[in-house]
């Protein structure tokens, strides 16, 4: 029986090609992610770092935390884009791209939220100093 099996023609299945929708969804996702990175994240981080530098540290910028969140987000977004590119169904590719865009938006919003919270905490510390300086100045 095994001898006959070797003579039988066995079909080797070719992998199913990716549908056009997978390529379209992945391409649109990559363009949107590049626009978020270049048009929102980098200018926003540059602006917040500039504000911190121009106010002599009065507005705190948590460089280490923002860097770690950005790196973690970049790894996660890259993994989701690779996942979207390797799917064989358009729907699963679209879901991966949507999650990648949501992660990119969350990473973009993180520095603003962190600076706002840190500034609010610091504002509570600054007000007594300002009132003391005003009292010294006015006599």
mmCIF file with all atom_site columns, C-alpha atoms in Angstrom:
data_model
loop_
_atom_site.group_PDB
_atom_site.id
_atom_site.type_symbol
_atom_site.label_atom_id
_atom_site.label_alt_id
_atom_site.label_comp_id
_atom_site.label_asym_id
_atom_site.label_entity_id
_atom_site.label_seq_id
_atom_site.pdbx_PDB_ins_code
_atom_site.Cartn_x
_atom_site.Cartn_y
_atom_site.Cartn_z
_atom_site.occupancy
_atom_site.B_iso_or_equiv
_atom_site.pdbx_formal_charge
_atom_site.auth_seq_id
_atom_site.auth_comp_id
_atom_site.auth_asym_id
_atom_site.auth_atom_id
_atom_site.pdbx_PDB_model_num
ATOM 1   C CA . UNK A 1 1   ? 0.000   0.000  0.000  1.00 0.00 ? 1   UNK A CA 1
ATOM 2   C CA . UNK A 1 2   ? 2.824   2.399  0.757  1.00 0.00 ? 2   UNK A CA 1
ATOM 3   C CA . UNK A 1 3   ? 4.456   1.608  -2.560 1.00 0.00 ? 3   UNK A CA 1
ATOM 4   C CA . UNK A 1 4   ? 1.320   2.612  -4.426 1.00 0.00 ? 4   UNK A CA 1
ATOM 5   C CA . UNK A 1 5   ? 1.053   5.828  -2.467 1.00 0.00 ? 5   UNK A CA 1
ATOM 6   C CA . UNK A 1 6   ? 4.427   7.028  -3.747 1.00 0.00 ? 6   UNK A CA 1
ATOM 7   C CA . UNK A 1 7   ? 3.273   6.663  -7.360 1.00 0.00 ? 7   UNK A CA 1
ATOM 8   C CA . UNK A 1 8   ? 0.087   8.550  -6.784 1.00 0.00 ? 8   UNK A CA 1
ATOM 9   C CA . UNK A 1 9   ? 0.153   12.174 -7.783 1.00 0.00 ? 9   UNK A CA 1
ATOM 10  C CA . UNK A 1 10  ? -0.147  14.352 -4.721 1.00 0.00 ? 10  UNK A CA 1
ATOM 11  C CA . UNK A 1 11  ? -1.320  17.874 -5.116 1.00 0.00 ? 11  UNK A CA 1
ATOM 12  C CA . UNK A 1 12  ? 0.596   20.562 -3.399 1.00 0.00 ? 12  UNK A CA 1
ATOM 13  C CA . UNK A 1 13  ? -1.674  23.422 -2.505 1.00 0.00 ? 13  UNK A CA 1
ATOM 14  C CA . UNK A 1 14  ? -0.400  26.823 -3.364 1.00 0.00 ? 14  UNK A CA 1
ATOM 15  C CA . UNK A 1 15  ? -1.005  29.407 -0.694 1.00 0.00 ? 15  UNK A CA 1
ATOM 16  C CA . UNK A 1 16  ? -4.079  31.486 -1.288 1.00 0.00 ? 16  UNK A CA 1
ATOM 17  C CA . UNK A 1 17  ? -3.114  34.917 -2.565 1.00 0.00 ? 17  UNK A CA 1
ATOM 18  C CA . UNK A 1 18  ? -3.935  37.909 -0.424 1.00 0.00 ? 18  UNK A CA 1
ATOM 19  C CA . UNK A 1 19  ? -7.009  39.782 -1.549 1.00 0.00 ? 19  UNK A CA 1
ATOM 20  C CA . UNK A 1 20  ? -6.644  43.297 -2.848 1.00 0.00 ? 20  UNK A CA 1
ATOM 21  C CA . UNK A 1 21  ? -8.534  44.574 0.199  1.00 0.00 ? 21  UNK A CA 1
ATOM 22  C CA . UNK A 1 22  ? -5.682  43.474 2.488  1.00 0.00 ? 22  UNK A CA 1
ATOM 23  C CA . UNK A 1 23  ? -3.198  45.523 0.474  1.00 0.00 ? 23  UNK A CA 1
ATOM 24  C CA . UNK A 1 24  ? -5.545  48.525 0.315  1.00 0.00 ? 24  UNK A CA 1
ATOM 25  C CA . UNK A 1 25  ? -6.300  48.446 4.045  1.00 0.00 ? 25  UNK A CA 1
ATOM 26  C CA . UNK A 1 26  ? -2.624  48.060 4.930  1.00 0.00 ? 26  UNK A CA 1
ATOM 27  C CA . UNK A 1 27  ? -1.578  50.838 2.556  1.00 0.00 ? 27  UNK A CA 1
ATOM 28  C CA . UNK A 1 28  ? -4.203  53.246 3.865  1.00 0.00 ? 28  UNK A CA 1
ATOM 29  C CA . UNK A 1 29  ? -3.218  52.357 7.417  1.00 0.00 ? 29  UNK A CA 1
ATOM 30  C CA . UNK A 1 30  ? 0.462   53.027 6.747  1.00 0.00 ? 30  UNK A CA 1
ATOM 31  C CA . UNK A 1 31  ? -0.374  56.410 5.198  1.00 0.00 ? 31  UNK A CA 1
ATOM 32  C CA . UNK A 1 32  ? -2.596  57.365 8.156  1.00 0.00 ? 32  UNK A CA 1
ATOM 33  C CA . UNK A 1 33  ? 0.055   56.251 10.646 1.00 0.00 ? 33  UNK A CA 1
ATOM 34  C CA . UNK A 1 34  ? 2.733   58.258 8.840  1.00 0.00 ? 34  UNK A CA 1
ATOM 35  C CA . UNK A 1 35  ? 0.443   61.313 8.873  1.00 0.00 ? 35  UNK A CA 1
ATOM 36  C CA . UNK A 1 36  ? -0.191  60.916 12.601 1.00 0.00 ? 36  UNK A CA 1
ATOM 37  C CA . UNK A 1 37  ? 3.523   60.564 13.294 1.00 0.00 ? 37  UNK A CA 1
ATOM 38  C CA . UNK A 1 38  ? 4.733   63.418 11.100 1.00 0.00 ? 38  UNK A CA 1
ATOM 39  C CA . UNK A 1 39  ? 1.725   65.699 11.391 1.00 0.00 ? 39  UNK A CA 1
ATOM 40  C CA . UNK A 1 40  ? 0.776   65.290 15.046 1.00 0.00 ? 40  UNK A CA 1
ATOM 41  C CA . UNK A 1 41  ? 3.183   63.388 17.287 1.00 0.00 ? 41  UNK A CA 1
ATOM 42  C CA . UNK A 1 42  ? 6.528   64.897 16.308 1.00 0.00 ? 42  UNK A CA 1
ATOM 43  C CA . UNK A 1 43  ? 5.315   68.545 16.201 1.00 0.00 ? 43  UNK A CA 1
ATOM 44  C CA . UNK A 1 44  ? 3.433   68.111 19.470 1.00 0.00 ? 44  UNK A CA 1
ATOM 45  C CA . UNK A 1 45  ? 6.395   66.622 21.309 1.00 0.00 ? 45  UNK A CA 1
ATOM 46  C CA . UNK A 1 46  ? 8.654   69.310 19.863 1.00 0.00 ? 46  UNK A CA 1
ATOM 47  C CA . UNK A 1 47  ? 6.246   72.032 20.981 1.00 0.00 ? 47  UNK A CA 1
ATOM 48  C CA . UNK A 1 48  ? 5.928   70.628 24.501 1.00 0.00 ? 48  UNK A CA 1
ATOM 49  C CA . UNK A 1 49  ? 9.697   70.223 24.828 1.00 0.00 ? 49  UNK A CA 1
ATOM 50  C CA . UNK A 1 50  ? 10.133  73.804 23.588 1.00 0.00 ? 50  UNK A CA 1
ATOM 51  C CA . UNK A 1 51  ? 7.620   75.107 26.110 1.00 0.00 ? 51  UNK A CA 1
ATOM 52  C CA . UNK A 1 52  ? 9.483   73.274 28.864 1.00 0.00 ? 52  UNK A CA 1
ATOM 53  C CA . UNK A 1 53  ? 12.782  74.761 27.728 1.00 0.00 ? 53  UNK A CA 1
ATOM 54  C CA . UNK A 1 54  ? 11.424  78.293 27.382 1.00 0.00 ? 54  UNK A CA 1
ATOM 55  C CA . UNK A 1 55  ? 9.768   78.289 30.812 1.00 0.00 ? 55  UNK A CA 1
ATOM 56  C CA . UNK A 1 56  ? 12.940  77.087 32.553 1.00 0.00 ? 56  UNK A CA 1
ATOM 57  C CA . UNK A 1 57  ? 11.247  73.913 33.733 1.00 0.00 ? 57  UNK A CA 1
ATOM 58  C CA . UNK A 1 58  ? 8.073   75.542 35.060 1.00 0.00 ? 58  UNK A CA 1
ATOM 59  C CA . UNK A 1 59  ? 6.097   73.359 32.664 1.00 0.00 ? 59  UNK A CA 1
ATOM 60  C CA . UNK A 1 60  ? 7.517   69.878 33.223 1.00 0.00 ? 60  UNK A CA 1
ATOM 61  C CA . UNK A 1 61  ? 8.134   67.516 30.330 1.00 0.00 ? 61  UNK A CA 1
ATOM 62  C CA . UNK A 1 62  ? 8.592   63.873 31.407 1.00 0.00 ? 62  UNK A CA 1
ATOM 63  C CA . UNK A 1 63  ? 11.128  62.946 28.742 1.00 0.00 ? 63  UNK A CA 1
ATOM 64  C CA . UNK A 1 64  ? 11.795  59.390 29.940 1.00 0.00 ? 64  UNK A CA 1
ATOM 65  C CA . UNK A 1 65  ? 8.128   58.408 30.268 1.00 0.00 ? 65  UNK A CA 1
ATOM 66  C CA . UNK A 1 66  ? 7.210   59.932 26.909 1.00 0.00 ? 66  UNK A CA 1
ATOM 67  C CA . UNK A 1 67  ? 10.137  58.158 25.257 1.00 0.00 ? 67  UNK A CA 1
ATOM 68  C CA . UNK A 1 68  ? 9.221   54.796 26.768 1.00 0.00 ? 68  UNK A CA 1
ATOM 69  C CA . UNK A 1 69  ? 5.556   55.140 25.789 1.00 0.00 ? 69  UNK A CA 1
ATOM 70  C CA . UNK A 1 70  ? 6.566   56.201 22.257 1.00 0.00 ? 70  UNK A CA 1
ATOM 71  C CA . UNK A 1 71  ? 8.894   53.212 21.868 1.00 0.00 ? 71  UNK A CA 1
ATOM 72  C CA . UNK A 1 72  ? 6.335   50.771 23.250 1.00 0.00 ? 72  UNK A CA 1
ATOM 73  C CA . UNK A 1 73  ? 3.671   52.280 20.996 1.00 0.00 ? 73  UNK A CA 1
ATOM 74  C CA . UNK A 1 74  ? 5.950   52.076 17.960 1.00 0.00 ? 74  UNK A CA 1
ATOM 75  C CA . UNK A 1 75  ? 6.611   48.381 18.591 1.00 0.00 ? 75  UNK A CA 1
ATOM 76  C CA . UNK A 1 76  ? 2.910   47.704 19.055 1.00 0.00 ? 76  UNK A CA 1
ATOM 77  C CA . UNK A 1 77  ? 1.930   49.671 15.939 1.00 0.00 ? 77  UNK A CA 1
ATOM 78  C CA . UNK A 1 78  ? 4.616   47.921 13.884 1.00 0.00 ? 78  UNK A CA 1
ATOM 79  C CA . UNK A 1 79  ? 3.383   44.517 15.086 1.00 0.00 ? 79  UNK A CA 1
ATOM 80  C CA . UNK A 1 80  ? -0.198  45.414 14.171 1.00 0.00 ? 80  UNK A CA 1
ATOM 81  C CA . UNK A 1 81  ? 0.828   46.621 10.698 1.00 0.00 ? 81  UNK A CA 1
ATOM 82  C CA . UNK A 1 82  ? 2.771   43.394 10.094 1.00 0.00 ? 82  UNK A CA 1
ATOM 83  C CA . UNK A 1 83  ? -0.257  41.473 11.320 1.00 0.00 ? 83  UNK A CA 1
ATOM 84  C CA . UNK A 1 84  ? -2.453  43.399 8.884  1.00 0.00 ? 84  UNK A CA 1
ATOM 85  C CA . UNK A 1 85  ? -0.073  42.710 6.001  1.00 0.00 ? 85  UNK A CA 1
ATOM 86  C CA . UNK A 1 86  ? 0.063   38.966 6.664  1.00 0.00 ? 86  UNK A CA 1
ATOM 87  C CA . UNK A 1 87  ? -3.686  38.312 6.964  1.00 0.00 ? 87  UNK A CA 1
ATOM 88  C CA . UNK A 1 88  ? -5.570  36.447 4.265  1.00 0.00 ? 88  UNK A CA 1
ATOM 89  C CA . UNK A 1 89  ? -8.915  38.126 4.939  1.00 0.00 ? 89  UNK A CA 1
ATOM 90  C CA . UNK A 1 90  ? -9.700  41.785 4.415  1.00 0.00 ? 90  UNK A CA 1
ATOM 91  C CA . UNK A 1 91  ? -11.795 42.098 7.569  1.00 0.00 ? 91  UNK A CA 1
ATOM 92  C CA . UNK A 1 92  ? -9.016  40.922 9.880  1.00 0.00 ? 92  UNK A CA 1
ATOM 93  C CA . UNK A 1 93  ? -6.576  43.224 8.120  1.00 0.00 ? 93  UNK A CA 1
ATOM 94  C CA . UNK A 1 94  ? -8.897  46.201 8.591  1.00 0.00 ? 94  UNK A CA 1
ATOM 95  C CA . UNK A 1 95  ? -9.317  45.393 12.288 1.00 0.00 ? 95  UNK A CA 1
ATOM 96  C CA . UNK A 1 96  ? -5.529  45.270 12.782 1.00 0.00 ? 96  UNK A CA 1
ATOM 97  C CA . UNK A 1 97  ? -5.096  48.598 10.964 1.00 0.00 ? 97  UNK A CA 1
ATOM 98  C CA . UNK A 1 98  ? -7.833  50.245 13.048 1.00 0.00 ? 98  UNK A CA 1
ATOM 99  C CA . UNK A 1 99  ? -6.171  49.057 16.252 1.00 0.00 ? 99  UNK A CA 1
ATOM 100 C CA . UNK A 1 100 ? -2.817  50.359 14.999 1.00 0.00 ? 100 UNK A CA 1
ATOM 101 C CA . UNK A 1 101 ? -4.331  53.793 14.334 1.00 0.00 ? 101 UNK A CA 1
ATOM 102 C CA . UNK A 1 102 ? -5.991  53.827 17.771 1.00 0.00 ? 102 UNK A CA 1
ATOM 103 C CA . UNK A 1 103 ? -2.693  52.956 19.456 1.00 0.00 ? 103 UNK A CA 1
ATOM 104 C CA . UNK A 1 104 ? -0.946  55.711 17.479 1.00 0.00 ? 104 UNK A CA 1
ATOM 105 C CA . UNK A 1 105 ? -3.575  58.247 18.564 1.00 0.00 ? 105 UNK A CA 1
ATOM 106 C CA . UNK A 1 106 ? -3.238  57.167 22.200 1.00 0.00 ? 106 UNK A CA 1
ATOM 107 C CA . UNK A 1 107 ? 0.548   57.509 22.027 1.00 0.00 ? 107 UNK A CA 1
ATOM 108 C CA . UNK A 1 108 ? 0.110   60.956 20.477 1.00 0.00 ? 108 UNK A CA 1
ATOM 109 C CA . UNK A 1 109 ? -2.272  62.081 23.233 1.00 0.00 ? 109 UNK A CA 1
ATOM 110 C CA . UNK A 1 110 ? -0.082  60.738 26.062 1.00 0.00 ? 110 UNK A CA 1
ATOM 111 C CA . UNK A 1 111 ? 2.450   63.614 26.189 1.00 0.00 ? 111 UNK A CA 1
ATOM 112 C CA . UNK A 1 112 ? -0.323  66.241 26.307 1.00 0.00 ? 112 UNK A CA 1
ATOM 113 C CA . UNK A 1 113 ? -2.124  64.474 29.130 1.00 0.00 ? 113 UNK A CA 1
ATOM 114 C CA . UNK A 1 114 ? 1.099   63.895 31.068 1.00 0.00 ? 114 UNK A CA 1
ATOM 115 C CA . UNK A 1 115 ? 2.253   67.508 30.727 1.00 0.00 ? 115 UNK A CA 1
ATOM 116 C CA . UNK A 1 116 ? -1.213  68.790 31.668 1.00 0.00 ? 116 UNK A CA 1
ATOM 117 C CA . UNK A 1 117 ? -1.347  66.654 34.808 1.00 0.00 ? 117 UNK A CA 1
ATOM 118 C CA . UNK A 1 118 ? 2.226   67.542 35.769 1.00 0.00 ? 118 UNK A CA 1
ATOM 119 C CA . UNK A 1 119 ? 1.558   71.245 35.158 1.00 0.00 ? 119 UNK A CA 1
ATOM 120 C CA . UNK A 1 120 ? -1.574  71.129 37.284 1.00 0.00 ? 120 UNK A CA 1
ATOM 121 C CA . UNK A 1 121 ? 0.402   69.518 40.103 1.00 0.00 ? 121 UNK A CA 1
ATOM 122 C CA . UNK A 1 122 ? 3.137   72.090 39.741 1.00 0.00 ? 122 UNK A CA 1
ATOM 123 C CA . UNK A 1 123 ? 0.633   74.966 39.571 1.00 0.00 ? 123 UNK A CA 1
ATOM 124 C CA . UNK A 1 124 ? -0.462  74.104 43.090 1.00 0.00 ? 124 UNK A CA 1
ATOM 125 C CA . UNK A 1 125 ? 3.178   74.436 44.173 1.00 0.00 ? 125 UNK A CA 1
ATOM 126 C CA . UNK A 1 126 ? 3.746   77.669 42.270 1.00 0.00 ? 126 UNK A CA 1
ATOM 127 C CA . UNK A 1 127 ? 0.843   79.716 43.626 1.00 0.00 ? 127 UNK A CA 1
ATOM 128 C CA . UNK A 1 128 ? 2.227   80.075 47.197 1.00 0.00 ? 128 UNK A CA 1
ATOM 129 C CA . UNK A 1 129 ? 5.594   81.138 45.776 1.00 0.00 ? 129 UNK A CA 1
ATOM 130 C CA . UNK A 1 130 ? 3.949   83.763 43.555 1.00 0.00 ? 130 UNK A CA 1
ATOM 131 C CA . UNK A 1 131 ? 1.903   85.189 46.444 1.00 0.00 ? 131 UNK A CA 1
ATOM 132 C CA . UNK A 1 132 ? 4.998   85.321 48.680 1.00 0.00 ? 132 UNK A CA 1
ATOM 133 C CA . UNK A 1 133 ? 6.985   87.131 45.979 1.00 0.00 ? 133 UNK A CA 1
ATOM 134 C CA . UNK A 1 134 ? 4.090   89.564 45.471 1.00 0.00 ? 134 UNK A CA 1
ATOM 135 C CA . UNK A 1 135 ? 3.940   90.305 49.192 1.00 0.00 ? 135 UNK A CA 1
ATOM 136 C CA . UNK A 1 136 ? 7.696   90.908 49.319 1.00 0.00 ? 136 UNK A CA 1
ATOM 137 C CA . UNK A 1 137 ? 7.530   93.172 46.270 1.00 0.00 ? 137 UNK A CA 1
ATOM 138 C CA . UNK A 1 138 ? 4.621   95.256 47.512 1.00 0.00 ? 138 UNK A CA 1
ATOM 139 C CA . UNK A 1 139 ? 5.981   95.524 51.050 1.00 0.00 ? 139 UNK A CA 1
#
